[in-house]
Amino acid sequence: MPLPAILQGSLSLPVIGSPMFIVSTPDLVIAQCLAGVVGSFPALNARPKEELEPWILRIKGELAAARALHPARPIAPFAVNQIVHASNDRLDHDVDLCVKHEVPIIITSLRAPGAVVDRIHGYGGLVFHDVISIRHAEKALAEGVDGLILVCAGAGGHAGPLSPFALVGEVRKFYDGPIILSGSIANGRSILAAQAMGADLAYMGTRFIATREANADPRYKVMIVDASAADIVYTPLFTGVPGNYLKPSVALQGLDPDNLPTADKTAMNFSAGKGKAWRDIWGAGQGVGLVDDVPATADLVARLRDEYAAARSALAAQASPF
């Protein structure tokens, strides 16, 4: 199925930069969009809530100005992530602002988005929903989402347990719409691999934490550069939902990352800002071993484009005789 019209001709790579708590701010989002990949941020990153409107206006304004100056350049639309969960007491306020300013793409997480879909569709926006299972995918499609983000094993932050080979294949049995794939995608070759499996777009988070524009503690960026997949722990302790975190950041808080207690969903609190998850205990995907530097976002995307093109050429040259 073709990509939605808003994405056709606006991308330099088939990539959406995933919304990362604290890390994703207008600086990173604008840099991603100007480089030709969809930039996104969680609405909850704008604190207090009155900051959300200036953020949206700044992003829209800078992207519009760039498009006017460079009409032939692929400049991607941006997205805002909404946590559709009872713990998010800002949801109505934040969705109201997204509707007011007609944010082109909304990414919904943690619960089937229901009425959010109707409101975004009211002005022609798109809704992509995070899922980790077939049951979640079916529920989201029943509520009219425009695309599915399959959050698979190895993804940074809140991640599912399934292999992308399994989840993409099963979803494609009943759904021919846009699929965005998440899980250890950190270079151009893995972007191409996501498409080979049946996804339309790659969903990249951890690789963008280690960029100059990311709003991440410098120690966090260094930790990602120095880490490998063995340095990732998968636990529900910090938010109540299973997620992948850097073991060294867990250890810095006086915890043993190899012997953590458990927690349940009643522990979730996305709006109070008092928990240590994301602020002190840092999320990352299993693809950290592919991250070796902290470039500017534009330079990173240019490199990813080169890697993607090289991978396509190499794969064509290896065409099987069988």
Short mmCIF file of C-alpha atoms in Angstrom, two decimals:
data_model
loop_
_atom_site.label_atom_id
_atom_site.label_comp_id
_atom_site.label_asym_id
_atom_site.label_seq_id
_atom_site.Cartn_x
_atom_site.Cartn_y
_atom_site.Cartn_z
CA MET A 1 0.00 0.00 0.00
CA PRO A 2 1.39 3.47 -0.84
CA LEU A 3 2.44 5.74 1.98
CA PRO A 4 -0.07 8.39 3.09
CA ALA A 5 0.00 11.44 0.83
CA ILE A 6 1.63 13.65 3.48
CA LEU A 7 4.70 11.39 3.47
CA GLN A 8 5.05 11.05 -0.29
CA GLY A 9 7.89 13.20 -1.59
CA SER A 10 8.70 14.56 1.87
CA LEU A 11 11.12 11.90 3.06
CA SER A 12 14.80 11.40 2.26
CA LEU A 13 14.67 8.06 4.08
CA PRO A 14 11.77 5.79 5.13
CA VAL A 15 12.24 6.73 8.80
CA ILE A 16 10.27 8.15 11.71
CA GLY A 17 12.28 9.39 14.66
CA SER A 18 10.51 7.98 17.68
CA PRO A 19 9.29 10.30 20.46
CA MET A 20 11.58 9.99 23.46
CA PHE A 21 10.66 11.25 26.92
CA ILE A 22 12.83 14.26 27.88
CA VAL A 23 15.17 13.69 24.90
CA SER A 24 12.90 14.84 22.06
CA THR A 25 12.43 18.62 21.97
CA PRO A 26 11.91 21.10 19.12
CA ASP A 27 15.66 21.28 18.37
CA LEU A 28 15.83 17.57 17.56
CA VAL A 29 12.43 17.41 15.86
CA ILE A 30 13.21 20.32 13.53
CA ALA A 31 16.63 18.89 12.68
CA GLN A 32 15.08 15.51 11.85
CA CYS A 33 12.34 16.98 9.67
CA LEU A 34 14.78 19.25 7.82
CA ALA A 35 16.94 16.19 7.13
CA GLY A 36 13.94 14.39 5.61
CA VAL A 37 12.82 12.03 8.39
CA VAL A 38 9.72 12.48 10.52
CA GLY A 39 10.60 14.08 13.85
CA SER A 40 8.37 13.54 16.85
CA PHE A 41 8.14 14.40 20.53
CA PRO A 42 5.94 13.37 23.46
CA ALA A 43 3.45 16.10 24.34
CA LEU A 44 4.47 15.54 27.97
CA ASN A 45 7.99 16.79 27.21
CA ALA A 46 6.60 20.33 27.06
CA ARG A 47 6.44 21.28 30.74
CA PRO A 48 4.50 23.03 32.07
CA LYS A 49 1.64 22.24 29.74
CA GLU A 50 1.50 25.86 28.60
CA GLU A 51 4.79 25.24 26.76
CA LEU A 52 3.19 22.81 24.32
CA GLU A 53 1.62 25.50 22.14
CA PRO A 54 4.86 27.48 21.67
CA TRP A 55 6.65 24.23 20.80
CA ILE A 56 4.11 23.36 18.11
CA LEU A 57 4.13 26.90 16.71
CA ARG A 58 7.93 26.99 16.57
CA ILE A 59 8.16 23.66 14.76
CA LYS A 60 5.42 24.56 12.28
CA GLY A 61 6.92 27.98 11.65
CA GLU A 62 10.48 26.81 11.04
CA LEU A 63 9.42 23.95 8.77
CA ALA A 64 7.11 26.22 6.77
CA ALA A 65 9.90 28.76 6.29
CA ALA A 66 12.30 26.05 5.13
CA ARG A 67 9.76 24.68 2.66
CA ALA A 68 9.21 28.16 1.25
CA LEU A 69 12.96 28.66 0.76
CA HIS A 70 13.62 25.15 -0.58
CA PRO A 71 10.46 23.89 -2.33
CA ALA A 72 12.26 20.95 -3.96
CA ARG A 73 13.90 19.72 -0.77
CA PRO A 74 12.32 16.76 1.05
CA ILE A 75 11.23 18.19 4.42
CA ALA A 76 9.25 15.78 6.54
CA PRO A 77 6.13 16.48 8.61
CA PHE A 78 6.33 16.25 12.39
CA ALA A 79 4.43 14.18 14.92
CA VAL A 80 3.30 14.55 18.52
CA ASN A 81 3.01 11.54 20.82
CA GLN A 82 0.00 11.28 23.13
CA ILE A 83 -0.05 8.83 26.06
CA VAL A 84 -3.63 7.54 26.03
CA HIS A 85 -3.74 6.29 29.59
CA ALA A 86 -5.63 7.19 32.75
CA SER A 87 -2.40 8.38 34.40
CA ASN A 88 -2.04 11.16 31.83
CA ASP A 89 -4.12 14.00 33.27
CA ARG A 90 -3.01 16.31 30.44
CA LEU A 91 -4.46 14.28 27.58
CA ASP A 92 -7.52 16.45 26.85
CA HIS A 93 -5.51 19.68 27.05
CA ASP A 94 -2.75 18.38 24.81
CA VAL A 95 -5.08 16.89 22.20
CA ASP A 96 -7.05 20.15 22.11
CA LEU A 97 -3.87 22.00 21.14
CA CYS A 98 -2.92 19.43 18.51
CA VAL A 99 -6.36 19.77 16.97
CA LYS A 100 -6.23 23.58 17.15
CA HIS A 101 -2.93 23.65 15.28
CA GLU A 102 -3.64 20.66 13.04
CA VAL A 103 -0.57 18.63 13.93
CA PRO A 104 -0.08 16.41 10.88
CA ILE A 105 0.67 13.12 12.68
CA ILE A 106 -0.32 11.92 16.14
CA ILE A 107 1.40 8.90 17.66
CA THR A 108 -0.71 7.24 20.34
CA SER A 109 0.58 4.85 22.98
CA LEU A 110 -0.46 2.45 25.75
CA ARG A 111 -4.19 2.15 25.06
CA ALA A 112 -6.41 1.97 21.97
CA PRO A 113 -6.91 5.63 21.05
CA GLY A 114 -10.69 5.75 20.60
CA ALA A 115 -11.97 9.32 20.52
CA VAL A 116 -8.51 10.70 19.79
CA VAL A 117 -8.74 9.19 16.31
CA ASP A 118 -12.03 10.92 15.51
CA ARG A 119 -10.68 14.31 16.57
CA ILE A 120 -7.48 14.01 14.54
CA HIS A 121 -9.33 12.74 11.49
CA GLY A 122 -11.63 15.74 11.81
CA TYR A 123 -8.95 18.00 10.30
CA GLY A 124 -7.28 15.36 8.11
CA GLY A 125 -4.46 14.33 10.45
CA LEU A 126 -3.03 10.83 10.75
CA VAL A 127 -2.91 8.58 13.80
CA PHE A 128 -0.20 5.94 14.15
CA HIS A 129 -0.52 3.66 17.17
CA ASP A 130 2.14 1.74 19.13
CA VAL A 131 1.39 -1.98 19.49
CA ILE A 132 3.33 -4.95 20.84
CA SER A 133 0.92 -7.78 19.99
CA ILE A 134 -1.74 -8.95 17.53
CA ARG A 135 -4.47 -8.22 20.09
CA HIS A 136 -3.32 -4.62 20.42
CA ALA A 137 -3.07 -4.27 16.64
CA GLU A 138 -6.59 -5.53 16.10
CA LYS A 139 -8.02 -3.21 18.76
CA ALA A 140 -6.25 -0.18 17.28
CA LEU A 141 -7.41 -0.97 13.75
CA ALA A 142 -10.97 -1.39 14.99
CA GLU A 143 -10.78 2.19 16.26
CA GLY A 144 -9.66 3.53 12.90
CA VAL A 145 -5.93 4.27 13.21
CA ASP A 146 -4.04 5.05 10.01
CA GLY A 147 -0.96 2.98 10.71
CA LEU A 148 0.59 0.59 13.20
CA ILE A 149 3.92 1.03 14.94
CA LEU A 150 5.13 -2.46 15.80
CA VAL A 151 7.32 -2.11 18.87
CA CYS A 152 9.32 -5.32 18.91
CA ALA A 153 11.96 -6.99 21.05
CA GLY A 154 15.09 -4.91 21.37
CA ALA A 155 13.44 -1.50 21.02
CA GLY A 156 14.45 1.25 23.43
CA GLY A 157 12.14 2.28 26.22
CA HIS A 158 8.80 0.48 26.40
CA ALA A 159 9.22 -2.52 24.12
CA GLY A 160 7.37 -5.70 23.34
CA PRO A 161 8.74 -9.25 23.63
CA LEU A 162 8.14 -10.44 20.05
CA SER A 163 10.65 -10.80 17.23
CA PRO A 164 9.97 -8.39 14.35
CA PHE A 165 9.94 -11.39 11.99
CA ALA A 166 7.02 -12.85 13.92
CA LEU A 167 4.99 -9.69 14.53
CA VAL A 168 5.35 -8.13 11.07
CA GLY A 169 4.52 -11.42 9.39
CA GLU A 170 1.40 -12.03 11.46
CA VAL A 171 0.12 -8.45 11.12
CA ARG A 172 0.59 -8.59 7.34
CA LYS A 173 -1.81 -11.53 7.21
CA PHE A 174 -4.73 -9.19 7.92
CA TYR A 175 -3.46 -5.63 7.40
CA ASP A 176 -2.11 -4.03 4.23
CA GLY A 177 -1.79 -0.48 5.55
CA PRO A 178 1.27 1.41 6.82
CA ILE A 179 3.52 -0.47 9.21
CA ILE A 180 6.31 1.29 11.07
CA LEU A 181 8.81 -1.10 12.64
CA SER A 182 10.75 -0.53 15.86
CA GLY A 183 13.49 -2.62 17.41
CA SER A 184 17.28 -2.18 17.24
CA ILE A 185 17.24 -0.20 13.99
CA ALA A 186 20.39 1.92 14.08
CA ASN A 187 21.91 2.01 10.59
CA GLY A 188 20.97 2.10 6.92
CA ARG A 189 21.18 -1.65 6.48
CA SER A 190 18.62 -2.23 9.25
CA ILE A 191 16.27 0.34 7.69
CA LEU A 192 16.35 -1.69 4.47
CA ALA A 193 15.87 -4.90 6.46
CA ALA A 194 12.71 -3.49 8.03
CA GLN A 195 11.29 -2.94 4.55
CA ALA A 196 12.38 -6.40 3.43
CA MET A 197 10.37 -7.90 6.29
CA GLY A 198 7.23 -6.09 5.15
CA ALA A 199 7.34 -2.77 7.00
CA ASP A 200 6.96 0.54 5.20
CA LEU A 201 8.98 2.72 7.57
CA ALA A 202 11.61 2.25 10.26
CA TYR A 203 11.11 3.72 13.72
CA MET A 204 14.43 4.91 15.18
CA GLY A 205 14.99 6.21 18.68
CA THR A 206 18.23 5.24 20.38
CA ARG A 207 20.43 6.25 17.44
CA PHE A 208 19.02 9.82 17.67
CA ILE A 209 19.74 10.11 21.40
CA ALA A 210 23.42 10.21 20.50
CA THR A 211 23.13 13.36 18.38
CA ARG A 212 24.07 16.93 19.14
CA GLU A 213 20.47 18.20 19.09
CA ALA A 214 19.08 15.58 21.47
CA ASN A 215 18.12 16.90 24.91
CA ALA A 216 20.04 14.19 26.72
CA ASP A 217 22.57 14.40 29.51
CA PRO A 218 26.07 14.28 27.94
CA ARG A 219 26.80 11.26 30.15
CA TYR A 220 23.78 9.51 28.62
CA LYS A 221 25.15 10.04 25.12
CA VAL A 222 28.58 8.75 26.11
CA MET A 223 27.00 5.74 27.81
CA ILE A 224 25.16 4.85 24.58
CA VAL A 225 28.36 5.17 22.52
CA ASP A 226 30.21 2.93 24.99
CA ALA A 227 27.44 0.32 25.36
CA SER A 228 26.63 -2.96 23.63
CA ALA A 229 23.50 -5.12 23.64
CA ALA A 230 24.78 -6.87 26.77
CA ASP A 231 24.38 -3.56 28.63
CA ILE A 232 20.58 -3.49 28.22
CA VAL A 233 18.14 -4.72 30.88
CA TYR A 234 14.44 -5.37 30.18
CA THR A 235 12.22 -4.66 33.21
CA PRO A 236 8.81 -3.24 34.21
CA LEU A 237 10.20 -1.82 37.46
CA PHE A 238 10.53 1.83 36.57
CA THR A 239 7.14 2.57 34.96
CA GLY A 240 5.08 -0.58 35.39
CA VAL A 241 5.43 -1.43 31.68
CA PRO A 242 8.37 -3.57 30.48
CA GLY A 243 11.10 -1.48 28.94
CA ASN A 244 14.76 -1.57 27.94
CA TYR A 245 17.26 0.47 29.95
CA LEU A 246 21.01 0.94 30.14
CA LYS A 247 22.40 -1.20 32.95
CA PRO A 248 25.13 1.31 33.88
CA SER A 249 22.48 3.99 34.52
CA VAL A 250 20.57 1.58 36.75
CA ALA A 251 23.72 0.77 38.68
CA LEU A 252 24.45 4.48 39.20
CA GLN A 253 21.20 4.68 41.18
CA GLY A 254 22.41 2.03 43.61
CA LEU A 255 20.45 -0.84 42.06
CA ASP A 256 21.68 -4.20 40.82
CA PRO A 257 20.49 -4.38 37.18
CA ASP A 258 20.76 -8.17 37.22
CA ASN A 259 18.58 -8.56 40.32
CA LEU A 260 15.70 -6.09 40.06
CA PRO A 261 12.27 -6.42 41.73
CA THR A 262 9.11 -6.24 39.63
CA ALA A 263 6.26 -3.72 39.31
CA ASP A 264 2.83 -3.62 37.69
CA LYS A 265 0.88 -1.13 35.61
CA THR A 266 -0.53 0.61 38.69
CA ALA A 267 2.96 2.09 39.11
CA MET A 268 2.68 4.13 35.92
CA ASN A 269 2.79 7.90 36.29
CA PHE A 270 3.64 9.86 33.19
CA SER A 271 2.67 13.35 34.30
CA ALA A 272 3.99 13.88 37.82
CA GLY A 273 7.63 14.15 36.80
CA LYS A 274 8.84 12.78 40.14
CA GLY A 275 9.95 9.32 39.06
CA LYS A 276 13.49 8.42 38.11
CA ALA A 277 12.72 6.61 34.86
CA TRP A 278 14.06 8.46 31.81
CA ARG A 279 15.51 11.26 33.96
CA ASP A 280 18.08 9.23 35.88
CA ILE A 281 17.60 5.70 34.56
CA TRP A 282 18.12 5.91 30.82
CA GLY A 283 16.29 3.97 28.15
CA ALA A 284 18.04 2.49 25.13
CA GLY A 285 17.52 -0.30 22.64
CA GLN A 286 19.65 -3.34 21.95
CA GLY A 287 21.06 -1.60 18.87
CA VAL A 288 23.38 0.52 21.04
CA GLY A 289 26.34 -1.54 19.89
CA LEU A 290 25.95 0.07 16.44
CA VAL A 291 26.30 3.61 17.82
CA ASP A 292 29.86 4.92 17.82
CA ASP A 293 29.62 8.71 17.80
CA VAL A 294 27.51 11.80 18.53
CA PRO A 295 27.06 13.63 15.20
CA ALA A 296 24.74 16.43 14.17
CA THR A 297 21.37 15.05 13.09
CA ALA A 298 21.82 16.24 9.50
CA ASP A 299 25.15 14.42 9.28
CA LEU A 300 23.68 11.27 10.79
CA VAL A 301 20.78 11.18 8.32
CA ALA A 302 23.16 11.76 5.40
CA ARG A 303 25.21 8.79 6.62
CA LEU A 304 22.10 6.65 7.01
CA ARG A 305 21.12 7.51 3.43
CA ASP A 306 24.52 6.40 2.17
CA GLU A 307 24.35 3.17 4.19
CA TYR A 308 20.82 2.48 2.96
CA ALA A 309 21.82 2.98 -0.69
CA ALA A 310 24.93 0.81 -0.24
CA ALA A 311 22.87 -1.95 1.37
CA ARG A 312 20.40 -1.92 -1.52
CA SER A 313 23.21 -2.18 -4.05
CA ALA A 314 24.94 -4.93 -2.14
CA LEU A 315 21.73 -6.92 -1.82
CA ALA A 316 21.04 -6.61 -5.55
CA ALA A 317 24.56 -7.83 -6.29
CA GLN A 318 24.00 -10.86 -4.07
CA ALA A 319 20.85 -11.96 -5.90
CA SER A 320 20.41 -15.68 -5.38
CA PRO A 321 20.61 -18.00 -8.41
CA PHE A 322 18.09 -20.35 -6.80
#
